[in-house]
Coordinates of N, CA and C in Angstrom, one line a residue:
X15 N 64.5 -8.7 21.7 CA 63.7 -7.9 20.8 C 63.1 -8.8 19.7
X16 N 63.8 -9.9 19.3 CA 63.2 -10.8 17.7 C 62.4 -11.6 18.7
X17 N 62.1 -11.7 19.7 CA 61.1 -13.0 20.7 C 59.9 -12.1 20.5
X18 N 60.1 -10.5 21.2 CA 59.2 -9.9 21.2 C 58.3 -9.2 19.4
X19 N 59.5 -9.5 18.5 CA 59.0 -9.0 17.3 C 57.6 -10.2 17.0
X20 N 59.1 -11.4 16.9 CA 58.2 -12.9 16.7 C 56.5 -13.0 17.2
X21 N 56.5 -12.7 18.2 CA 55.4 -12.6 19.0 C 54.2 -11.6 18.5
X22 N 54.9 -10.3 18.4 CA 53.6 -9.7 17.8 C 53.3 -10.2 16.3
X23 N 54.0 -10.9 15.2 CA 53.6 -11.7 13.6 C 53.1 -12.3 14.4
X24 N 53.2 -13.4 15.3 CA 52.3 -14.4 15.0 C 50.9 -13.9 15.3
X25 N 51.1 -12.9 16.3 CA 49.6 -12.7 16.9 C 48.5 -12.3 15.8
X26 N 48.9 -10.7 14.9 CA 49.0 -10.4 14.2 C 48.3 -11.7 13.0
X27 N 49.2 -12.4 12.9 CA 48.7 -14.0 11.8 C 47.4 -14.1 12.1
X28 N 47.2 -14.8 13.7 CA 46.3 -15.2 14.3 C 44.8 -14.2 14.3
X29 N 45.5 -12.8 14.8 CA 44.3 -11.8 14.3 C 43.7 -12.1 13.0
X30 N 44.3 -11.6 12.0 CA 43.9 -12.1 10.9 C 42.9 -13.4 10.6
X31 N 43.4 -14.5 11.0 CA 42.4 -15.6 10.5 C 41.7 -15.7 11.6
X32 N 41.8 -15.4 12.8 CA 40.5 -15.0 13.5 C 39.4 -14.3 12.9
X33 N 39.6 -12.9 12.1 CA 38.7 -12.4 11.9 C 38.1 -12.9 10.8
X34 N 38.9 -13.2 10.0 CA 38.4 -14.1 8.7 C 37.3 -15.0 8.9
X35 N 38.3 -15.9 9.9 CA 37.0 -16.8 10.5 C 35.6 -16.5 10.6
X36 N 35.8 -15.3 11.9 CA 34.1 -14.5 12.2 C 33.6 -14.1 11.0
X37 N 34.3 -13.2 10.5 CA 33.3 -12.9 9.2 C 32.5 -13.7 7.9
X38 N 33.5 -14.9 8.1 CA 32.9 -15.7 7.4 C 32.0 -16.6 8.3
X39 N 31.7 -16.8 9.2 CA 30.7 -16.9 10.5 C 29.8 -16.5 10.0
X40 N 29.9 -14.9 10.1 CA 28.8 -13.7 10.3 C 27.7 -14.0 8.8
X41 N 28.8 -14.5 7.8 CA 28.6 -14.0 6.4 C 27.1 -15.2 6.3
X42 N 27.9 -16.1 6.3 CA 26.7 -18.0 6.5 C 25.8 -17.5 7.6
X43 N 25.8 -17.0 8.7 CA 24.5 -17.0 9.5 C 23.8 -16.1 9.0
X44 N 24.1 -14.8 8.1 CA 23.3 -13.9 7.7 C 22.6 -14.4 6.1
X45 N 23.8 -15.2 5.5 CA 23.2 -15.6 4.3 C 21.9 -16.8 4.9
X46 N 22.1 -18.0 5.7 CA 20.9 -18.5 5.7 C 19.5 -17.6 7.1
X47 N 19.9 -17.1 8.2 CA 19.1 -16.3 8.8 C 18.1 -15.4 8.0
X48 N 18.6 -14.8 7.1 CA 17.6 -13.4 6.7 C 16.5 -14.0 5.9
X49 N 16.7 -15.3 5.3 CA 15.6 -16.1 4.8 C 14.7 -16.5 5.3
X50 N 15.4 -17.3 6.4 CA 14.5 -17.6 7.2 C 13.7 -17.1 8.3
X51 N 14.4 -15.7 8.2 CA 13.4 -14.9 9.0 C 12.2 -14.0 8.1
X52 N 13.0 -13.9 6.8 CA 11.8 -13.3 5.7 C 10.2 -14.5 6.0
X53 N 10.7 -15.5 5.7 CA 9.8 -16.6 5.4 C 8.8 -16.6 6.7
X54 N 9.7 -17.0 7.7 CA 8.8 -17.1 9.0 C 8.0 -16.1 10.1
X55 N 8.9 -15.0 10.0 CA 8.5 -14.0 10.7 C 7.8 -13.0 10.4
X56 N 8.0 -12.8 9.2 CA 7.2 -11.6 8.4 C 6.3 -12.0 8.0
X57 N 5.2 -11.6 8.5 CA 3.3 -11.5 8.0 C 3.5 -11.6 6.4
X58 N 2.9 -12.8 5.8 CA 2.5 -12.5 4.2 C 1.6 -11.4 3.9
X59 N 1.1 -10.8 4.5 CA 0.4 -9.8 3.9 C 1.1 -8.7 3.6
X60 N 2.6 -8.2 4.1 CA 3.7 -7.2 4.2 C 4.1 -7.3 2.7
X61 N 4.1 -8.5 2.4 CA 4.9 -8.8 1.0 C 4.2 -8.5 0.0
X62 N 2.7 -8.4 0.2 CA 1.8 -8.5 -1.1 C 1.4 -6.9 -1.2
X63 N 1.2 -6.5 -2.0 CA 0.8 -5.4 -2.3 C -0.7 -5.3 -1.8
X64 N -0.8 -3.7 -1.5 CA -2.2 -3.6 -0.9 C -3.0 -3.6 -1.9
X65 N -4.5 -3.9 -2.1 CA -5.1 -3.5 -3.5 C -6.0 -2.3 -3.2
X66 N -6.1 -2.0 -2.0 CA -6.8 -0.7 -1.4 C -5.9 0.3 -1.3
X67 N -5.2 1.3 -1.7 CA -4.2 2.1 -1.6 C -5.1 3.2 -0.4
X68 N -6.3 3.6 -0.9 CA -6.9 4.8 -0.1 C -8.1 5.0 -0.1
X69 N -9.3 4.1 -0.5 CA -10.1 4.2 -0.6 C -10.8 3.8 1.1
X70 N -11.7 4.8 1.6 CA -12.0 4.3 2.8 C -11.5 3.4 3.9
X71 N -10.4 4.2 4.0 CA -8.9 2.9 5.0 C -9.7 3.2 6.7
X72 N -10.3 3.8 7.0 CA -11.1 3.5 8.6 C -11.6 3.0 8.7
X73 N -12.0 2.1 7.7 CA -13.4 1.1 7.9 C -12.1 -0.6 7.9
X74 N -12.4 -1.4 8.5 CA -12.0 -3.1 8.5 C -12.7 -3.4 7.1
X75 N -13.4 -3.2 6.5 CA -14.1 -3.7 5.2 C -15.1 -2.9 4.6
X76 N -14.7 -2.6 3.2 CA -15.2 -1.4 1.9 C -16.1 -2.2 1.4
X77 N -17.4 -2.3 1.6 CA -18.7 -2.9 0.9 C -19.4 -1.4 0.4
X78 N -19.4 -1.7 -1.1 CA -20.5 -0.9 -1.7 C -21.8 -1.4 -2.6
X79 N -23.0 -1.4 -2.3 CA -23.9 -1.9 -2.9 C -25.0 -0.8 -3.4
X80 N -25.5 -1.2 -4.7 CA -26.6 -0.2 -5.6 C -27.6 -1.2 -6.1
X81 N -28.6 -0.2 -5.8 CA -29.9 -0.8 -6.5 C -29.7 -1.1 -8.1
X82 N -30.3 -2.3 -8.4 CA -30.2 -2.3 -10.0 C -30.8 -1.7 -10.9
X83 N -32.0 -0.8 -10.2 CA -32.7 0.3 -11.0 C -31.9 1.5 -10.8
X84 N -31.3 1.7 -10.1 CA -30.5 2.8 -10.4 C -29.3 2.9 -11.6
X85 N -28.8 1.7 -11.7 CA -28.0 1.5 -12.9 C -27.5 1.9 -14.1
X86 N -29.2 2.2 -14.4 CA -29.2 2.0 -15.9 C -28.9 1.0 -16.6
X87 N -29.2 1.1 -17.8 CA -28.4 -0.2 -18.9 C -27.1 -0.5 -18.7
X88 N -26.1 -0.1 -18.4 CA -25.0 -0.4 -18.5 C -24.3 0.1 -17.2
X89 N -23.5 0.2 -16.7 CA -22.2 0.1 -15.7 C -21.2 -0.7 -15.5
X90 N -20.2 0.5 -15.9 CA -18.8 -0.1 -15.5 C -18.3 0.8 -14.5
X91 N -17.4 -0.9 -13.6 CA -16.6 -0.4 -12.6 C -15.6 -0.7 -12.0
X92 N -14.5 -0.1 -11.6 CA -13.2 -0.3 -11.4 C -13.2 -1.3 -10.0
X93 N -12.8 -2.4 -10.1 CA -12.6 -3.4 -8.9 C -11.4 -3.5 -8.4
X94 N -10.4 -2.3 -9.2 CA -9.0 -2.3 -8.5 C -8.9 -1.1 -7.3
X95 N -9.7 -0.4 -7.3 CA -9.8 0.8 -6.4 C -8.6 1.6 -6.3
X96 N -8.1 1.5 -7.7 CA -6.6 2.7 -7.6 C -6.4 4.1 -8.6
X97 N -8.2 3.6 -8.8 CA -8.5 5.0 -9.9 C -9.2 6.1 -9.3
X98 N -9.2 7.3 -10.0 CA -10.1 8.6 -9.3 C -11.0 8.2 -8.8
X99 N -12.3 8.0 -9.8 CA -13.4 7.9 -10.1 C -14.0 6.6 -9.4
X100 N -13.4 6.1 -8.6 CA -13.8 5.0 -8.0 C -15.3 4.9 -7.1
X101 N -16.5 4.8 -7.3 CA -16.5 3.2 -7.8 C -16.4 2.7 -9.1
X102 N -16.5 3.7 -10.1 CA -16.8 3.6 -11.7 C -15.3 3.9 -12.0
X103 N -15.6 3.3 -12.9 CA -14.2 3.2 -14.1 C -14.0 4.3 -14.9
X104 N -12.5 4.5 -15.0 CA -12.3 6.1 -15.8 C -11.1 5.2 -16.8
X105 N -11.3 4.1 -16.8 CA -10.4 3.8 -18.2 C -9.1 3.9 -17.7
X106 N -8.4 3.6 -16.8 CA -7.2 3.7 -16.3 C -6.7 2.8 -16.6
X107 N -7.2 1.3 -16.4 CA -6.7 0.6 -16.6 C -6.0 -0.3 -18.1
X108 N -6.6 0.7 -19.0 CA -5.5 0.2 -20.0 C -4.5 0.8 -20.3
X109 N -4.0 1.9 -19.6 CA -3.1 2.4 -19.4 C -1.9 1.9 -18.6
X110 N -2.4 1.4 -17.2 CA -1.9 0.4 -16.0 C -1.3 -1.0 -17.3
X111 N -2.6 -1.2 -18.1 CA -2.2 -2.8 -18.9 C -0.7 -2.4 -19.7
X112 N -1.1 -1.2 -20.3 CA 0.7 -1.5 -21.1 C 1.4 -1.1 -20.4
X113 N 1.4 -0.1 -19.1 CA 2.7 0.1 -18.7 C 3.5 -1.4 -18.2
X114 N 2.3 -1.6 -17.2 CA 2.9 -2.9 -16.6 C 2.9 -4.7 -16.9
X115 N 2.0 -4.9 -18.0 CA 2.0 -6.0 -18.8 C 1.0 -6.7 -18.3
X116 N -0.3 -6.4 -17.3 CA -1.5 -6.6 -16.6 C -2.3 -6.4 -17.5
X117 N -3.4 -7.6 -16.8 CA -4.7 -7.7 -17.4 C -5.8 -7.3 -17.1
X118 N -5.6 -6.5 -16.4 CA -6.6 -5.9 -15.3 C -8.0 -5.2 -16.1
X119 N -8.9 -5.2 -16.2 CA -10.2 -4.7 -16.6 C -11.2 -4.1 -15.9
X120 N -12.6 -3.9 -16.1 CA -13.4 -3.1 -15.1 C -14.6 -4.5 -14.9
X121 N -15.0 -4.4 -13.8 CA -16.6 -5.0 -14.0 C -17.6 -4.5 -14.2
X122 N -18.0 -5.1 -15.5 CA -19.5 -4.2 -16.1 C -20.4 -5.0 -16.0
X123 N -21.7 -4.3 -15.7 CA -23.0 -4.8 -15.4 C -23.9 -4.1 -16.8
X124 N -24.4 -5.2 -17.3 CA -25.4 -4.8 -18.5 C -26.6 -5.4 -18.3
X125 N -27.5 -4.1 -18.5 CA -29.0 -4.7 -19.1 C -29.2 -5.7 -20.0
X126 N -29.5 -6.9 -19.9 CA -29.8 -7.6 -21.2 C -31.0 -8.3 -21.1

Protein backbone atom coordinates (compact mmCIF):
# COMPACT_ATOMS: atom_id res chain seq x y z
CA UNK A 1 0.00 0.00 0.00
CA UNK A 2 3.03 2.81 0.88
CA UNK A 3 4.68 1.56 -2.80
CA UNK A 4 1.38 2.22 -4.24
CA UNK A 5 0.82 5.52 -2.08
CA UNK A 6 4.57 6.49 -2.97
CA UNK A 7 3.73 6.15 -6.46
CA UNK A 8 0.76 8.17 -6.84
CA UNK A 9 3.09 11.66 -4.78
CA UNK A 10 5.47 11.28 -7.01
CA UNK A 11 3.32 11.23 -10.08
CA UNK A 12 1.22 13.81 -8.70
CA UNK A 13 4.90 15.92 -8.14
CA UNK A 14 5.61 15.21 -11.64
CA UNK A 15 2.00 16.33 -12.82
CA UNK A 16 2.50 19.42 -11.27
CA UNK A 17 5.86 20.55 -12.73
CA UNK A 18 4.76 19.16 -15.88
CA UNK A 19 2.15 21.44 -16.10
CA UNK A 20 4.05 24.28 -14.77
CA UNK A 21 6.38 23.64 -17.39
CA UNK A 22 3.61 23.82 -20.30
CA UNK A 23 2.16 26.75 -19.10
CA UNK A 24 5.06 28.47 -18.76
CA UNK A 25 5.71 27.18 -22.53
CA UNK A 26 2.32 28.38 -23.47
CA UNK A 27 2.86 31.76 -21.51
CA UNK A 28 6.58 32.73 -23.69
CA UNK A 29 5.06 31.51 -27.00
CA UNK A 30 2.01 33.64 -26.51
CA UNK A 31 3.99 36.54 -24.93
CA UNK A 32 6.49 36.72 -28.09
CA UNK A 33 3.77 35.09 -30.90
CA UNK A 34 0.94 37.73 -30.51
CA UNK A 35 3.49 40.42 -31.48
CA UNK A 36 4.62 39.02 -33.99
CA UNK A 37 1.67 38.16 -35.47
CA UNK A 38 0.17 41.82 -34.71
CA UNK A 39 3.23 43.18 -36.61
CA UNK A 40 3.32 40.83 -39.57
CA UNK A 41 0.10 39.53 -40.32
CA UNK A 42 -2.25 42.20 -39.69
CA UNK A 43 -2.75 44.70 -42.63
CA UNK A 44 -1.61 48.28 -41.31
CA UNK A 45 -4.50 49.79 -42.50
CA UNK A 46 -6.71 47.67 -39.60
CA UNK A 47 -4.68 49.57 -37.09
CA UNK A 48 -5.20 53.09 -38.39
CA UNK A 49 -8.31 54.63 -38.01
CA UNK A 50 -10.54 55.18 -41.03
CA UNK A 51 -10.79 58.96 -41.91
CA UNK A 52 -13.97 58.18 -44.04
CA UNK A 53 -16.40 56.91 -41.44
CA UNK A 54 -19.50 57.07 -44.05
CA UNK A 55 -19.30 59.37 -46.48
CA UNK A 56 -19.93 57.67 -49.93
CA UNK A 57 -18.30 54.07 -48.78
CA UNK A 58 -19.40 52.27 -52.54
CA UNK A 59 -17.28 54.20 -54.44
CA UNK A 60 -13.02 52.95 -54.23
CA UNK A 61 -12.43 56.80 -54.13
CA UNK A 62 -14.56 60.20 -52.91
CA UNK A 63 -13.38 63.02 -55.40
CA UNK A 64 -15.45 66.14 -55.09
CA UNK A 65 -14.71 69.08 -57.38
CA UNK A 66 -16.56 72.86 -57.82
CA UNK A 67 -16.24 75.41 -60.13
CA UNK A 68 -14.57 78.48 -58.63
CA UNK A 69 -17.37 80.68 -59.71
CA UNK A 70 -19.56 78.97 -57.81
CA UNK A 71 -17.81 79.66 -54.61
CA UNK A 72 -18.15 82.74 -53.81
CA UNK A 73 -15.72 84.82 -51.83
CA UNK A 74 -15.09 82.55 -49.26
CA UNK A 75 -15.49 78.63 -48.50
CA UNK A 76 -14.91 76.59 -45.83
CA UNK A 77 -14.53 72.93 -45.81
CA UNK A 78 -14.30 70.06 -43.64
CA UNK A 79 -11.37 67.62 -44.96
CA UNK A 80 -12.12 65.23 -42.16
CA UNK A 81 -15.39 63.98 -43.44
CA UNK A 82 -16.77 63.13 -39.92
CA UNK A 83 -19.15 66.09 -39.84
CA UNK A 84 -22.91 66.49 -41.00
CA UNK A 85 -22.57 69.05 -43.27
CA UNK A 86 -19.94 67.55 -45.18
CA UNK A 87 -18.50 68.86 -47.82
CA UNK A 88 -18.56 72.28 -45.89
CA UNK A 89 -17.65 72.84 -42.47
CA UNK A 90 -20.16 73.11 -39.52
CA UNK A 91 -17.52 74.10 -36.94
CA UNK A 92 -17.18 70.64 -35.37
CA UNK A 93 -13.99 70.66 -35.27
CA UNK A 94 -13.17 72.74 -32.44
CA UNK A 95 -15.09 70.90 -30.57
CA UNK A 96 -13.21 67.42 -31.76
CA UNK A 97 -9.90 70.01 -30.84
CA UNK A 98 -10.70 70.18 -27.08
CA UNK A 99 -12.18 67.10 -26.55
CA UNK A 100 -9.40 65.23 -27.98
CA UNK A 101 -6.23 67.54 -27.89
CA UNK A 102 -6.26 67.73 -32.10
CA UNK A 103 -5.43 70.13 -34.44
CA UNK A 104 -7.65 69.57 -36.90
CA UNK A 105 -9.19 72.64 -38.87
CA UNK A 106 -11.29 73.17 -42.17
CA UNK A 107 -9.86 74.14 -45.62
CA UNK A 108 -10.81 77.48 -46.76
CA UNK A 109 -10.70 78.90 -50.06
CA UNK A 110 -10.79 82.73 -50.26
CA UNK A 111 -11.31 85.32 -52.88
CA UNK A 112 -8.32 87.55 -52.78
Amino acid sequence: MDVIRNKLELSTCHTKVEWIAAVTIAAGTAATGYPAYKRFYVKDHHNKSMVNPHIQKDNPKVVHAFDMEDLGDKAVYCHSWRFKKFPLCDGSHTKHNEETGDNMGPLTNRDT
